[in-house]
Amino acid sequence: MIRISTDIDISTRVAFLSQPSSYAEHPTNVETVETHMSWVFLTDSFVYKIKKPILLDDLDLRTLEQRHQNCLDELRLNRRLARDVYLGVLALTANDGGQLALGGEGNPVDWLVKMRRLPRECMLDTVIARGQVNESQIRRITQVLADFYRQAEPESLTTDEYIHRFEKKIRANEAALLEPAYSLPGEQIIMIGKALLSYLEHARYAFDARIAAKHIIEAHGDLRPEHICLTEPPVFIDCLEFKRALRVMDSADELVFLAMECEIAGAPFIGPLLFESYRQFSGDDPPRLLVCFYKAFRAQLWAKLAIWHIRDHDEGETALWTRRSRAYLRIAARLAGELSQKDALH
C-alpha cells in the first residue's frame, strides 16, 4: 500500500493503480495508458478508468462529485450497447492512515469505471489493419446498430435549431483550421465551409424530413473502429458520455462517421456496405446528398480535432497530426465538390 499523510494528488493515485498488488484479482501485470481525459489501467481480465481532475470547454471534472457523476454517466450510457462489458463504478478509498484501497472502507478520494477487458485482436481497427474484415461482420454490426436506433427515443427539436447547430460548428471549425500556426491549405478550407453552409441554406427540406421521420436520436456519439469489438453479438464501447448535445444526431450521421473512420483506416469499402445493410435492416434510406453533407461536415470537424493534437503532444508528433488533418480535409474537399455541383442544391 502507498502511505500518504497529506493531499492524495493524481500522481499518487496513478502510482497506486499502476501496481498489480492494488487489485483483488492479483493480475500478473498492469498496463497504464494516459488519454486526454483519463488514466486507464489494463489488468489481465479487466480495465479500470480514472478521470483526470481537469476543466475543458465541455467538461468540468475538478471535483470528486463531478468525477463520480461522470463515471455513473459513462456506465449508464455504455450499457446501452455493451451491457456485459461495463461492470460497475468503484471507489478508490483512503483510510485514516492514508492507505489507498480499491473498494475499501475508507473515504472515497476518487472513482473508477470497471470494465471487462475485450480481446484486442477482435477490435474492428485491428481486424481492418490485418486485412481480415469481411462482409458478414459489417452486416452484423449494422444490424445491432439499426435495432439500437429503432428503439431510441426521437429528439424533440426544430429544423431551425438543428440547422443552426451545424452552421455554428461549421464556422467554428473553419476559423480554427485557418489559424496561421497550422499552415493548412486556406483556399481548400474556405471552399469546404462555403459548400457546407450553402447546402444548409438550400436543403432545408432534407433536414425537415429527417426530423419528421424521427431519425434524430441520442446516439453513441463516438463510433470509431477502435470502439467496436467483433464478438457475438458485437459490442460498442467508449461512447461520448460527457455532453449529451454531442450525442444527439441523425442515425445516418453516426454511420457516416464510422464509414469515414474506416476509410481513413484503409477500408473504404465498408462505407457503402454499411449503408446498404442499414437500408436493409431499418428501411431508412437517407438521401445521397445529405449523407455527403454529413460526411463532409464530419471530415471538417475531425480535421480540426486532429490539428488540435499539436497543442497537447511533443513537437515530434506535429507532422503526424498535420498529415492526419490534411487527410480529413481531402475527404471534406472531395465531398464539398459534389455538394457544390449545380444540381446538388435542388
Short mmCIF file of C-alpha atoms in Angstrom, two decimals:
data_model
loop_
_atom_site.label_atom_id
_atom_site.label_comp_id
_atom_site.label_asym_id
_atom_site.label_seq_id
_atom_site.Cartn_x
_atom_site.Cartn_y
_atom_site.Cartn_z
CA MET A 1 0.00 0.00 0.00
CA ILE A 2 1.09 3.58 -0.67
CA ARG A 3 1.01 5.68 2.51
CA ILE A 4 0.46 9.40 2.41
CA SER A 5 -0.02 11.96 5.13
CA THR A 6 -1.33 14.94 3.15
CA ASP A 7 -3.35 15.51 -0.02
CA ILE A 8 -3.71 12.50 -2.30
CA ASP A 9 -2.80 14.01 -5.64
CA ILE A 10 -3.42 12.44 -9.03
CA SER A 11 0.15 11.20 -9.40
CA THR A 12 -0.17 9.25 -6.14
CA ARG A 13 -3.46 7.73 -7.27
CA VAL A 14 -1.96 6.75 -10.63
CA ALA A 15 1.09 5.22 -8.94
CA PHE A 16 -1.13 3.12 -6.68
CA LEU A 17 -3.36 1.93 -9.52
CA SER A 18 -0.31 1.01 -11.62
CA GLN A 19 0.67 -1.70 -9.13
CA PRO A 20 -0.64 -5.28 -9.54
CA SER A 21 -0.88 -5.60 -5.76
CA SER A 22 -3.61 -2.95 -5.69
CA TYR A 23 -6.18 -5.26 -7.33
CA ALA A 24 -8.22 -8.02 -5.72
CA GLU A 25 -7.76 -10.30 -8.74
CA HIS A 26 -3.93 -10.19 -8.35
CA PRO A 27 -3.07 -9.60 -12.02
CA THR A 28 0.34 -10.53 -13.38
CA ASN A 29 0.78 -7.08 -14.84
CA VAL A 30 -0.89 -3.65 -15.11
CA GLU A 31 -0.60 -1.68 -18.36
CA THR A 32 -1.06 2.05 -17.76
CA VAL A 33 -2.35 4.29 -20.57
CA GLU A 34 -2.87 8.05 -20.42
CA THR A 35 -5.60 9.61 -22.56
CA HIS A 36 -6.76 13.20 -22.94
CA MET A 37 -9.34 12.84 -20.17
CA SER A 38 -8.40 9.73 -18.20
CA TRP A 39 -5.85 7.28 -16.90
CA VAL A 40 -6.63 3.71 -17.95
CA PHE A 41 -5.28 0.61 -16.19
CA LEU A 42 -5.44 -2.72 -18.02
CA THR A 43 -5.08 -5.88 -15.96
CA ASP A 44 -5.24 -9.46 -17.25
CA SER A 45 -9.04 -9.56 -17.35
CA PHE A 46 -10.33 -6.07 -16.55
CA VAL A 47 -9.96 -2.38 -17.41
CA TYR A 48 -10.15 0.39 -14.80
CA LYS A 49 -10.54 4.04 -15.78
CA ILE A 50 -9.99 7.07 -13.53
CA LYS A 51 -10.86 10.56 -14.72
CA LYS A 52 -8.38 13.43 -14.69
CA PRO A 53 -9.35 16.41 -12.49
CA ILE A 54 -9.47 18.77 -15.47
CA LEU A 55 -11.52 21.61 -16.93
CA LEU A 56 -12.19 21.55 -20.68
CA ASP A 57 -14.57 23.52 -22.89
CA ASP A 58 -17.37 20.96 -22.49
CA LEU A 59 -16.30 19.18 -19.33
CA ASP A 60 -15.52 20.01 -15.70
CA LEU A 61 -14.05 17.15 -13.66
CA ARG A 62 -12.26 19.13 -10.99
CA THR A 63 -14.32 17.90 -8.03
CA LEU A 64 -14.80 14.41 -6.65
CA GLU A 65 -18.56 14.70 -7.12
CA GLN A 66 -18.20 15.68 -10.77
CA ARG A 67 -15.90 12.74 -11.48
CA HIS A 68 -18.28 10.36 -9.70
CA GLN A 69 -21.21 11.58 -11.79
CA ASN A 70 -19.19 11.27 -14.98
CA CYS A 71 -18.34 7.66 -14.11
CA LEU A 72 -22.02 6.90 -13.46
CA ASP A 73 -22.96 8.52 -16.78
CA GLU A 74 -20.32 6.50 -18.61
CA LEU A 75 -21.61 3.28 -17.07
CA ARG A 76 -25.27 4.02 -17.85
CA LEU A 77 -24.74 5.18 -21.41
CA ASN A 78 -22.32 2.46 -22.45
CA ARG A 79 -24.52 -0.29 -21.10
CA ARG A 80 -26.91 0.52 -23.93
CA LEU A 81 -24.57 -1.18 -26.43
CA ALA A 82 -22.12 -3.06 -24.18
CA ARG A 83 -24.10 -4.19 -21.13
CA ASP A 84 -21.85 -7.12 -20.21
CA VAL A 85 -18.66 -5.10 -20.65
CA TYR A 86 -19.34 -2.24 -18.24
CA LEU A 87 -19.33 -3.87 -14.80
CA GLY A 88 -19.67 -1.01 -12.34
CA VAL A 89 -18.23 2.07 -10.64
CA LEU A 90 -15.70 1.53 -7.83
CA ALA A 91 -14.45 3.90 -5.15
CA LEU A 92 -10.76 4.48 -4.59
CA THR A 93 -10.64 5.00 -0.84
CA ALA A 94 -8.16 6.16 1.79
CA ASN A 95 -8.31 5.25 5.47
CA ASP A 96 -7.26 7.46 8.38
CA GLY A 97 -3.68 6.30 7.98
CA GLY A 98 -3.57 7.40 4.36
CA GLN A 99 -3.68 3.90 2.87
CA LEU A 100 -5.31 3.65 -0.53
CA ALA A 101 -7.55 0.74 -1.48
CA LEU A 102 -9.91 -0.16 -4.30
CA GLY A 103 -13.38 -0.51 -2.85
CA GLY A 104 -12.08 -0.19 0.69
CA GLU A 105 -13.91 1.03 3.80
CA GLY A 106 -12.21 4.42 3.95
CA ASN A 107 -13.39 7.70 2.45
CA PRO A 108 -13.63 7.92 -1.35
CA VAL A 109 -10.83 10.01 -2.85
CA ASP A 110 -11.77 9.13 -6.45
CA TRP A 111 -13.96 6.88 -8.59
CA LEU A 112 -13.23 4.39 -11.36
CA VAL A 113 -15.22 2.69 -14.09
CA LYS A 114 -14.57 -1.06 -14.18
CA MET A 115 -14.89 -2.92 -17.48
CA ARG A 116 -14.36 -6.42 -18.76
CA ARG A 117 -11.25 -6.42 -20.96
CA LEU A 118 -12.06 -7.12 -24.59
CA PRO A 119 -9.73 -9.11 -26.89
CA ARG A 120 -7.54 -6.67 -28.80
CA GLU A 121 -7.48 -8.98 -31.82
CA CYS A 122 -11.27 -8.67 -32.17
CA MET A 123 -11.43 -4.88 -32.28
CA LEU A 124 -12.52 -3.60 -35.68
CA ASP A 125 -9.49 -1.36 -36.18
CA THR A 126 -7.18 -4.35 -35.57
CA VAL A 127 -9.15 -6.56 -37.94
CA ILE A 128 -9.03 -3.84 -40.61
CA ALA A 129 -5.26 -3.48 -40.14
CA ARG A 130 -4.87 -7.24 -40.67
CA GLY A 131 -6.98 -7.03 -43.84
CA GLN A 132 -9.40 -9.61 -42.45
CA VAL A 133 -12.67 -7.68 -42.11
CA ASN A 134 -15.48 -9.31 -44.06
CA GLU A 135 -18.99 -8.52 -45.25
CA SER A 136 -20.79 -10.64 -42.65
CA GLN A 137 -19.04 -8.80 -39.80
CA ILE A 138 -20.11 -5.40 -41.15
CA ARG A 139 -23.67 -6.58 -41.69
CA ARG A 140 -23.84 -7.88 -38.10
CA ILE A 141 -22.53 -4.54 -36.78
CA THR A 142 -25.15 -2.69 -38.80
CA GLN A 143 -27.96 -4.96 -37.64
CA VAL A 144 -27.20 -4.25 -33.98
CA LEU A 145 -26.96 -0.51 -34.64
CA ALA A 146 -30.18 -0.45 -36.65
CA ASP A 147 -32.00 -2.12 -33.74
CA PHE A 148 -30.47 0.38 -31.31
CA TYR A 149 -31.51 3.37 -33.43
CA ARG A 150 -35.03 1.99 -33.91
CA GLN A 151 -35.54 1.65 -30.15
CA ALA A 152 -34.12 5.08 -29.28
CA GLU A 153 -36.47 7.88 -28.35
CA PRO A 154 -36.57 10.59 -31.05
CA GLU A 155 -35.31 14.01 -30.03
CA SER A 156 -37.69 16.95 -29.92
CA LEU A 157 -36.09 19.83 -31.81
CA THR A 158 -36.98 22.16 -34.65
CA THR A 159 -35.36 22.26 -38.05
CA ASP A 160 -34.11 25.78 -37.31
CA GLU A 161 -32.39 24.55 -34.14
CA TYR A 162 -30.85 21.59 -35.94
CA ILE A 163 -29.56 23.67 -38.86
CA HIS A 164 -28.25 26.42 -36.58
CA ARG A 165 -26.24 23.87 -34.64
CA PHE A 166 -24.46 22.79 -37.82
CA GLU A 167 -23.95 26.38 -39.01
CA LYS A 168 -22.31 27.36 -35.73
CA LYS A 169 -19.99 24.36 -35.76
CA ILE A 170 -19.02 24.76 -39.42
CA ARG A 171 -17.97 28.37 -38.85
CA ALA A 172 -16.05 27.43 -35.67
CA ASN A 173 -14.27 24.55 -37.42
CA GLU A 174 -13.26 26.79 -40.32
CA ALA A 175 -11.93 29.52 -38.03
CA ALA A 176 -9.83 27.01 -36.10
CA LEU A 177 -8.41 25.37 -39.22
CA LEU A 178 -7.44 28.75 -40.68
CA GLU A 179 -5.17 29.63 -37.75
CA PRO A 180 -1.80 30.54 -39.34
CA ALA A 181 0.17 28.40 -36.91
CA TYR A 182 -1.19 25.21 -38.53
CA SER A 183 -0.20 26.09 -42.13
CA LEU A 184 -3.16 24.21 -43.59
CA PRO A 185 -4.48 24.92 -47.14
CA GLY A 186 -6.62 28.03 -46.66
CA GLU A 187 -8.37 28.03 -50.03
CA GLN A 188 -9.42 24.42 -49.56
CA ILE A 189 -10.73 25.12 -46.05
CA ILE A 190 -12.77 28.11 -47.24
CA MET A 191 -14.20 26.11 -50.15
CA ILE A 192 -15.30 23.35 -47.78
CA GLY A 193 -17.01 25.78 -45.42
CA LYS A 194 -18.76 27.58 -48.26
CA ALA A 195 -20.15 24.33 -49.69
CA LEU A 196 -21.39 23.12 -46.31
CA LEU A 197 -23.12 26.41 -45.49
CA SER A 198 -24.67 26.57 -48.95
CA TYR A 199 -26.14 23.10 -48.52
CA LEU A 200 -27.64 24.13 -45.19
CA GLU A 201 -29.27 27.11 -46.86
CA HIS A 202 -30.74 25.24 -49.82
CA ALA A 203 -31.57 21.79 -48.43
CA ARG A 204 -33.82 22.57 -45.50
CA TYR A 205 -36.30 20.01 -46.85
CA ALA A 206 -33.79 17.21 -46.17
CA PHE A 207 -33.46 18.14 -42.51
CA ASP A 208 -37.22 18.64 -42.19
CA ALA A 209 -37.72 15.08 -43.42
CA ARG A 210 -35.15 13.53 -41.07
CA ILE A 211 -36.70 15.22 -38.04
CA ALA A 212 -40.24 14.33 -39.11
CA ALA A 213 -39.21 10.70 -39.60
CA LYS A 214 -37.76 10.67 -36.04
CA HIS A 215 -34.20 9.84 -37.06
CA ILE A 216 -32.59 12.40 -34.71
CA ILE A 217 -31.78 10.44 -31.56
CA GLU A 218 -29.37 10.19 -28.64
CA ALA A 219 -26.75 8.03 -30.34
CA HIS A 220 -23.35 6.61 -29.38
CA GLY A 221 -21.55 9.80 -30.34
CA ASP A 222 -18.04 8.46 -31.00
CA LEU A 223 -18.48 5.43 -33.23
CA ARG A 224 -14.96 4.59 -34.39
CA PRO A 225 -13.43 1.21 -35.40
CA GLU A 226 -11.38 1.09 -32.18
CA HIS A 227 -14.62 1.25 -30.20
CA ILE A 228 -16.21 -1.80 -31.88
CA CYS A 229 -15.46 -5.37 -30.82
CA LEU A 230 -16.43 -8.13 -33.24
CA THR A 231 -17.69 -10.56 -30.62
CA GLU A 232 -21.12 -12.16 -30.91
CA PRO A 233 -23.02 -10.02 -30.54
CA PRO A 234 -20.75 -7.08 -31.45
CA VAL A 235 -20.27 -4.55 -28.67
CA PHE A 236 -19.71 -0.81 -28.91
CA ILE A 237 -17.72 0.89 -26.14
CA ASP A 238 -16.46 4.36 -25.16
CA CYS A 239 -19.47 6.38 -26.17
CA LEU A 240 -19.29 10.14 -25.82
CA GLU A 241 -20.59 10.50 -22.27
CA PHE A 242 -19.66 13.99 -21.15
CA LYS A 243 -22.03 16.17 -23.21
CA ARG A 244 -25.43 14.98 -24.30
CA ALA A 245 -25.76 17.55 -27.09
CA LEU A 246 -22.81 15.95 -28.88
CA ARG A 247 -24.56 12.57 -28.83
CA VAL A 248 -27.80 13.90 -30.30
CA MET A 249 -27.54 13.27 -34.03
CA ASP A 250 -29.09 11.70 -37.08
CA SER A 251 -28.51 7.94 -37.12
CA ALA A 252 -27.27 8.41 -40.69
CA ASP A 253 -24.76 10.99 -39.46
CA GLU A 254 -23.35 8.50 -36.96
CA LEU A 255 -23.00 5.80 -39.62
CA VAL A 256 -21.30 8.34 -41.89
CA PHE A 257 -18.69 8.99 -39.20
CA LEU A 258 -17.97 5.27 -38.82
CA ALA A 259 -17.70 4.92 -42.59
CA MET A 260 -15.23 7.81 -42.76
CA GLU A 261 -13.07 6.41 -39.96
CA CYS A 262 -12.99 3.04 -41.70
CA GLU A 263 -11.89 4.81 -44.89
CA ILE A 264 -9.11 6.59 -43.01
CA ALA A 265 -8.08 3.22 -41.54
CA GLY A 266 -7.74 1.75 -45.03
CA ALA A 267 -11.11 0.06 -45.63
CA PRO A 268 -13.19 2.40 -47.84
CA PHE A 269 -15.42 -0.50 -48.97
CA ILE A 270 -17.05 -0.57 -45.52
CA GLY A 271 -18.98 2.70 -46.02
CA PRO A 272 -21.19 1.60 -48.94
CA LEU A 273 -21.74 -1.77 -47.27
CA LEU A 274 -22.79 -0.07 -44.02
CA PHE A 275 -25.48 1.95 -45.76
CA GLU A 276 -26.66 -0.92 -47.94
CA SER A 277 -27.06 -3.05 -44.80
CA TYR A 278 -28.66 -0.19 -42.88
CA ARG A 279 -31.32 0.26 -45.57
CA GLN A 280 -32.00 -3.48 -45.45
CA PHE A 281 -32.32 -3.70 -41.65
CA SER A 282 -34.04 -0.38 -40.96
CA GLY A 283 -35.96 0.56 -44.08
CA ASP A 284 -34.37 4.00 -43.80
CA ASP A 285 -32.80 5.35 -46.99
CA PRO A 286 -31.21 8.75 -46.27
CA PRO A 287 -30.71 10.95 -49.36
CA ARG A 288 -27.31 10.61 -51.01
CA LEU A 289 -26.54 14.34 -50.83
CA LEU A 290 -27.48 14.52 -47.16
CA VAL A 291 -25.07 11.65 -46.49
CA CYS A 292 -22.48 13.58 -48.50
CA PHE A 293 -23.09 16.67 -46.34
CA TYR A 294 -22.78 14.72 -43.09
CA LYS A 295 -19.52 13.13 -44.19
CA ALA A 296 -18.02 16.42 -45.36
CA PHE A 297 -19.00 18.03 -42.07
CA ARG A 298 -17.50 15.19 -40.00
CA ALA A 299 -14.31 15.35 -42.04
CA GLN A 300 -14.06 19.11 -41.46
CA LEU A 301 -14.65 18.62 -37.72
CA TRP A 302 -12.06 15.87 -37.40
CA ALA A 303 -9.52 17.83 -39.42
CA LYS A 304 -9.82 20.43 -36.66
CA LEU A 305 -9.62 17.89 -33.85
CA ALA A 306 -6.59 16.25 -35.45
CA ILE A 307 -4.65 19.51 -35.81
CA TRP A 308 -5.52 20.45 -32.24
CA HIS A 309 -3.46 17.47 -31.07
CA ILE A 310 -0.39 19.55 -31.86
CA ARG A 311 -1.16 21.60 -28.75
CA ASP A 312 -1.10 18.53 -26.50
CA HIS A 313 1.75 16.46 -27.93
CA ASP A 314 5.50 16.73 -28.41
CA GLU A 315 6.87 18.56 -31.45
CA GLY A 316 7.93 15.21 -32.86
CA GLU A 317 4.26 14.37 -33.47
CA THR A 318 3.43 17.60 -35.30
CA ALA A 319 3.99 16.07 -38.73
CA LEU A 320 1.81 13.06 -37.88
CA TRP A 321 -1.19 15.14 -36.81
CA THR A 322 -0.74 17.57 -39.69
CA ARG A 323 -0.86 14.67 -42.17
CA ARG A 324 -3.97 13.32 -40.50
CA SER A 325 -5.69 16.71 -40.58
CA ARG A 326 -4.86 17.12 -44.27
CA ALA A 327 -6.25 13.63 -44.96
CA TYR A 328 -9.58 14.64 -43.44
CA LEU A 329 -9.52 17.89 -45.41
CA ARG A 330 -9.04 15.97 -48.66
CA ILE A 331 -12.11 13.89 -47.88
CA ALA A 332 -14.10 17.01 -46.99
CA ALA A 333 -12.96 18.80 -50.16
CA ARG A 334 -13.91 15.88 -52.40
CA LEU A 335 -17.40 15.78 -50.91
CA ALA A 336 -17.73 19.57 -50.90
CA GLY A 337 -17.14 19.45 -54.63
CA GLU A 338 -20.15 17.14 -55.00
CA LEU A 339 -22.29 19.43 -52.86
CA SER A 340 -21.28 22.43 -54.94
CA GLN A 341 -22.47 20.96 -58.21
CA LYS A 342 -25.42 22.89 -59.62
CA ASP A 343 -27.96 20.10 -59.21
CA ALA A 344 -26.81 19.23 -55.69
CA LEU A 345 -28.78 22.07 -54.17
CA HIS A 346 -32.17 21.32 -55.77
#
